[in-house]
Every structure is written in structure tokens, then in C-alpha cells.
Amino acid sequence: MSATAHVQGDGHAPDHSKRDFLKLVAASGAAIGVGSLAWPLIDSMNPSGDVLALSSVEFDLAPVPLGQAVTVVWRGKPVFVRHRTPDEIKTAEAVKLSELGDPQLDSDRVKAGHEQWLVVVGICTHLGCVPLGNKSTDPRGDFGGWFCPCHGSQYDVSGRMRHGPAPANLAVPPYAFMSDTRIKIG
Amino acid sequence: MVGLHKSEFKNPVINWVDTRLPLFTMMTKEYGVFPTPKNFNYFWNFGALAMINLMIMIVTGIFLAMNYNASTAGAFDSVERIVRDVNYGWLLRYVHANGASMFFIVVYIHMFRGLYYGSYKKPRELLWMIGVVILLLMMATAFMGYVLPWGQMSYWGATVITNLFSAIPVVGDYIVTLLWGGFSVDNPTLNRFFSLHYLMPFVITGVVFLHVVALHITGSNNPLGIEPKSSQDTLPFHPYYTIKDSVGMCVYLMVFAALVFFAPDYLGHADNYTPANPLVTPAHIVPEWYFLPFYAILRSVPSKLGGVIMMFGSIAILFVLPWLDTSPVRSAKFRPIYRQLLYVFVVVCITLGVAGGKPPEGIWVVIGRVCTAYYFLHFLVILPLLGKLEKPLPLPESIANPVLTPIGGGPLPGGAMAKPMEKM
Ligand code: HEM
Ligand code: FES
């Protein structure tokens, strides 16, 4: 604001602080107004009610052959369900936490009593490609789990990140066993 | 004219930009210090309101389009999903739908202002004609927009309006097939309507720009209809009219909000909540309220081609209005007979609107025909003759000095009462 108080005919200096205050109030009122108008527009781009409505899928484990994984679609995303061999389970459990980039025990990634089943979201935590390794003939990387063709990330049989550039383990979705051979994801 | 602009802005960044692209200078010239007649009444708010309305339509429309599905199988459901599931989708949809109504309310008042104060007369003829172009574009946009939800009214409205073109001799049917992209209103029609409905508002924006450029060449008319003569007659646009426009904007937004929040479907038709069915026409089909007067004209003529010609003619006639009105006096304030006949004309237009909303039977047919005849009579007979026959009241000398002689001189023009600005 202009610092030179310019004197008016009637001898009173104009009250600049009052005017500044009014301008501030007007401007912040307008900013709040525009903001509250903009919010509905922006929020309409967020997931809508029907998308959010928790969809869940049930899946029958019986046909999944030992040593292989299948892909289930849940909320539009691939979920890997892997039938692990006893050897694989043993290797996964033996890994020391200090060897891991994103330390997590194998037992925290499976359901107790169902260690042969690994359920993970099949999306590479680097930039979102779908890693290879569901079939035993796929490249599975040096750790026997999955290999991401995009930038070479490698995951072990617990879906844990073992070689970058991925920063984290494959995510475990919420799921529960309905029976020994049936799970419900979501 | 090559060379850098000499910018007067103190801020170095603004000055740097302004020197190379004098946008700031332009904004100051056109919206800051722009000399504006000092006697505007609130009718002069409606151009700015139309501009705001256009922006509201574009913004809500873009966000609606993010969730809209332009296919006969998905359109209706996607609109229902917008209203029920999309965050604030109900708000977006009802602001957009009622925004169309608000737009026509605002523009019809804006045009009435032009008729009352003679804003279409020399030198503002082209400004007025550009306005009529905007009106036509708005109508096309609104019509195609109404088709998008793909309800029964959408479908049958689209069928009836596109079939208007079949009235054209020889090529009519080919044109209709071309519009449809098939042999009835169907998926291709819906797709192209969506494409065009998205495009047209930006075309309107461009034409509004021309409208404003033309306005700033001639300068605004004013309630007295006389040209400003000196700086005594004008005020800088900012802050005087930015503030006056803001007051009007608040009232406008209150009306708009009342519609959206308390009566979102008041101006709509329940039939449009039934999905389109190409095999069943609703019992009573009517267009949106803002098309009703034109619809009444269409139905008043017992001939297919005749009705279509009269309907388009009722708008086309506005293009030549500046030459039909032969009176040199602009403002109806000084034209006692014109003023009364203009009110008659407005009543006739409203009656046409009412008639257009009724089933075409009995007395409404007669009323529709009488009003249609009067509509054209007003432009083609009354205006040309009145200019020659009517004796206008004496015009004031200037805006700042509104009264000719203190005694007599007719009623004191209300808008001219504004006191001369006291010098600070
Ligand atoms: C999208 C629609 C429109 C927009 C955004 C718009 C915008 C404007 C604006 C901002 C002004 C200056 C402010 C004012 O005088 O009120 C104006 C003036 C004017 N408009 Fe429009 N307008 C639109 C439609 C129309 C239509 C349909 C017509 C007539 C057929 C029209 C005729 C005029 C005339 C004659 C003026 C000059 C009025 C005067 O200065 O007295 N406009 N318009
Ligand atoms: S996306 Fe998998 S490594 Fe980059």
C-alpha cells in the first residue's frame, strides 16, 4: 500500500489500515468462496460411490496346481494366488529380515495354517507393471518368485522385493479363507 | 505495427510481459479505465451475468463429461450414476441443467434491455447481430445438450427437431439422414450431438469475444439512449461497474442456487426420467421452456414447410431489426407509444410461450395463431410505421444534464436521476 498519506481537503488523512483490512476481508472472502465452489468439481474426480462400494470376489483354490499361480481380478486389479511347494515355503521362511529391502516375515504375509497359499496384488510396486512368474516356465528372477519385465525388479516366493528398482513388497490384499479350498478377496 | 509495447506498469515482471504481450494494458484499457456511461441501471448487468453463466456451463460441463457415456446403451445410466454415485455429481448435473435455464433467462432479459433502450440502433447494429448469432448458437447447444441424458423427452425432442429439416423441399430427407447418421435418431446421432455439444460453447466464447470487441468500439448504450458527450457523462468501468455487476451477480447466484437446491427438477419434465424408447412416444411432448414461444409459432402454421419457415423467421427477423425500426430515438423512455407497444409485444411472447406448452387443441390454437401474427406484425408493420408517426419526447442535452426544461418535458427519466459525482 502507498505509504504517502495524502491529505484531503477536510484535513483528515485517509485511514489506510481500515481500507487494507477491508481489502483483505474481501479478498479472503472471495478466496473461500472460489475454494468452496472448486471443491465439488475436484471431488467429483475422486472414486465415486459405485467404484468405492467394496467389491469382493470368491475364488476356488482347488484347481491351482502346485508350484504355479493364477491371476484373479479384484477391483480391476490382478491378484496372484500362488500354490507354494514345501521347498518354497521353507526358503521363504528362512530369509533373514536383514536381507530384505522391505523387511517382513513370510508368516506375516500368509494365513497361519495355510502357508502353501500366497495371495498378493500382482502389481509391481515400482511403476505398476504386472510381473511375470505365475507359470513355472515364466522368468521368475533369481529368487524364484516374480520378475518384472519393465525395469527388472525381482520378488521372492513370498512376494517380497529382493532386487530394485521396486521400493516395496507386493501388497497383500484383505482376504479370508471361507473353507480350506475357498477364499474371499476384499 | 511492429515493435515493443511501451508499458506503464511499475512491477518489473508485469512490465516485462506487458512490453512483449500487452495483455495487462489491454485489460486496464477495456475493463479498468474504460469510460462507461454513468447512468446505467441494473439492466446493464445482464451481459456480465451471461458471461459468468457461460463460464459456469463450460466448467460444470467439462466435469460432467468426465463421467458421461455417449452411447444409447450407457447414456441414461451414466447420468443416473452421476446423480447417485459420483461425488457431488448431483450438484454438477443440476447446476448444468438449471444453468441452461438461467442462461436463457439472463439472455432474454439482456435482449429485452436492447429492445427497450434501442441498443440495436446505429452504430450498434453489428453488435446486435452478433448477439443474435450467439442466441442461435445457444439454442443449438441447449437442444443438443438436452438430448444427451437419453430419456424419453431427449429422444422425442431430437426426433421432432431433426425432422424439421425434412420440410425442406427435395433435399430435406437427405439432410435428415445426414443429421442422424442412420434412419432414425440412434447411437450415431447421440455421439455427434455429444461431440458438438462439447464444441459449441467454445464457439460461443469466441463469438462473445467479438461481441465485446464490437461493444468496446461503439461503447455502451445507456438508459437515456443518447451518446456520452464529455467525461462528465462517464465513469471508469472499475471500480464503479465491477461493483455494480458484483451486486447483480450475488442476486443472480441466489436465484440460481434457489433453483438448484430447492427445485432442481421444476423446469424439467418427468418424462425424461424414463429411458428413451424409440417405439413409444410420450403422450404430451414439449420442448424446454425457453423454446416454447418458437414451438408455438411452429405449430400455429397449418403447413409443415410454412411452420418451419415462420419459426426460423421469428429469429431471423431480429437480424434486420436495426433497419425495421425507423425511429432515430433509441430509448423507449422518449417513445411513449413504442414503450406501450413493446410491453404488448412482451406479453405476446409470454403468451406464445404458454400456448407452446399446451396441447395444440381448442382455444390454444387460436391464441397461438393470433400471437404469431402479432409477433410478425410488431416487427414488419408497427416498427417501420411507428418511427414515422410517433412524436418522441424531447431528448435531454447530455447524460450529466438530463433535463431539458424544468417545466413540462414529460416524466423525469428515472435512470437519469443519478447525482453528478461530487468532486473529492
Ligand atoms: C452468451 C450470450 C451473451 C453474452 C455472454 C453477452 C455478453 C455481453 C456483454 C458482457 C455486454 C456488455 C454489458 C451489457 O451491456 O450488458 C453485452 C452487450 C450487448 N449485447 Fe450481449 N451477450 C450475449 C448475448 C446477446 C444476445 C443474444 C443479444 C441480442 C440478440 C445481445 C445483444 C447485446 C447488445 C445490443 C449489447 C450492447 C448493449 C448496450 O450497450 O446497451 N447479446 N453483451
Ligand atoms: S514397473 Fe516393475 S520394475 Fe518398473
XYZ file of C-alpha atoms in Angstrom, chain A residues 18-155:
138
model
C -9.101 0.304 7.617
C -9.012 0.119 3.845
C -6.315 -2.560 3.909
C -8.419 -4.542 6.328
C -11.480 -4.297 4.100
C -9.470 -5.369 1.076
C -8.095 -8.311 2.996
C -11.541 -9.377 4.155
C -12.955 -9.035 0.660
C -10.092 -10.974 -0.915
C -10.184 -13.793 1.622
C -13.972 -13.971 1.365
C -13.618 -14.360 -2.389
C -10.863 -16.956 -1.977
C -13.003 -19.025 0.397
C -15.951 -18.723 -1.971
C -13.962 -19.820 -5.001
C -12.393 -22.623 -2.995
C -15.713 -23.991 -1.832
C -17.011 -23.825 -5.390
C -13.924 -25.584 -6.709
C -14.054 -28.420 -4.192
C -17.170 -30.183 -5.564
C -15.595 -30.067 -9.015
C -12.335 -31.573 -7.838
C -14.001 -34.122 -5.582
C -16.175 -35.318 -8.457
C -12.975 -36.697 -9.985
C -12.370 -38.934 -6.940
C -13.661 -42.535 -6.987
C -17.437 -42.478 -6.989
C -19.759 -44.375 -4.688
C -20.205 -47.308 -7.033
C -16.472 -47.656 -7.504
C -15.857 -47.452 -3.774
C -18.575 -49.944 -2.921
C -16.354 -52.736 -1.635
C -16.491 -55.348 -4.302
C -15.254 -58.773 -3.314
C -14.567 -61.929 -5.262
C -14.632 -65.520 -4.135
C -12.126 -67.932 -5.547
C -11.856 -71.716 -5.584
C -8.275 -72.831 -4.810
C -8.619 -76.485 -5.765
C -7.635 -76.189 -9.461
C -4.406 -74.241 -8.805
C -1.524 -76.672 -9.489
C 1.358 -76.921 -7.056
C 4.186 -74.532 -7.888
C 2.028 -72.337 -10.070
C -0.027 -69.195 -9.582
C -3.209 -67.910 -11.192
C -4.480 -64.392 -11.633
C -7.789 -63.311 -10.137
C -9.287 -59.940 -10.988
C -10.271 -57.916 -7.936
C -11.375 -54.257 -8.228
C -9.926 -54.236 -11.711
C -6.511 -55.292 -10.450
C -4.704 -58.617 -10.933
C -4.298 -60.651 -7.754
C -1.820 -63.545 -7.800
C -2.822 -66.679 -5.909
C 0.209 -68.952 -5.672
C 0.257 -72.556 -4.587
C 3.687 -72.828 -2.963
C 5.732 -76.048 -2.702
C 7.066 -77.106 0.713
C 10.555 -76.208 -0.511
C 9.477 -72.735 -1.454
C 7.817 -72.217 1.907
C 10.983 -73.319 3.664
C 13.156 -70.903 1.622
C 10.770 -68.058 2.200
C 10.682 -68.631 5.943
C 14.465 -68.968 6.189
C 15.196 -65.497 4.787
C 16.638 -63.174 7.424
C 14.969 -59.803 7.807
C 18.337 -58.101 7.380
C 18.490 -59.379 3.804
C 15.282 -57.622 2.854
C 14.766 -54.148 1.482
C 11.262 -54.022 2.861
C 11.602 -56.302 5.902
C 8.603 -58.508 6.561
C 8.297 -62.092 7.813
C 6.809 -64.666 5.497
C 4.424 -65.602 8.299
C 3.047 -62.057 8.229
C 2.201 -62.426 4.558
C 0.211 -65.649 4.653
C -2.564 -67.019 6.867
C -1.433 -69.379 9.624
C -2.247 -72.952 8.730
C -2.476 -72.061 5.042
C 1.186 -71.372 4.375
C 1.013 -73.034 0.963
C -1.184 -70.171 -0.310
C 0.278 -66.802 -1.075
C -2.166 -64.089 -2.150
C -0.647 -60.805 -3.388
C -1.694 -57.927 -5.614
C 0.119 -58.559 -8.886
C 1.233 -55.017 -9.462
C 4.895 -54.120 -9.334
C 5.481 -51.528 -6.628
C 7.842 -49.670 -8.932
C 5.645 -48.250 -11.681
C 2.746 -50.615 -11.873
C 3.567 -53.335 -14.428
C 2.366 -56.883 -13.915
C 5.392 -59.074 -13.011
C 5.997 -62.448 -14.724
C 6.316 -65.724 -12.834
C 2.874 -67.249 -12.418
C 3.762 -70.182 -14.646
C 6.791 -72.217 -13.802
C 8.048 -71.607 -17.355
C 7.985 -67.817 -16.844
C 11.144 -65.974 -15.907
C 10.970 -65.769 -12.105
C 14.188 -63.923 -11.369
C 16.968 -65.014 -9.039
C 14.667 -65.502 -6.062
C 12.121 -67.836 -7.583
C 9.157 -65.530 -7.212
C 8.369 -62.954 -9.866
C 10.337 -60.921 -12.320
C 9.072 -57.592 -13.588
C 9.798 -57.172 -17.309
C 9.537 -53.396 -17.197
C 12.591 -52.391 -15.203
C 13.859 -55.681 -13.811
C 12.515 -55.753 -10.265
C 12.606 -59.192 -8.627
C 10.348 -60.669 -5.959
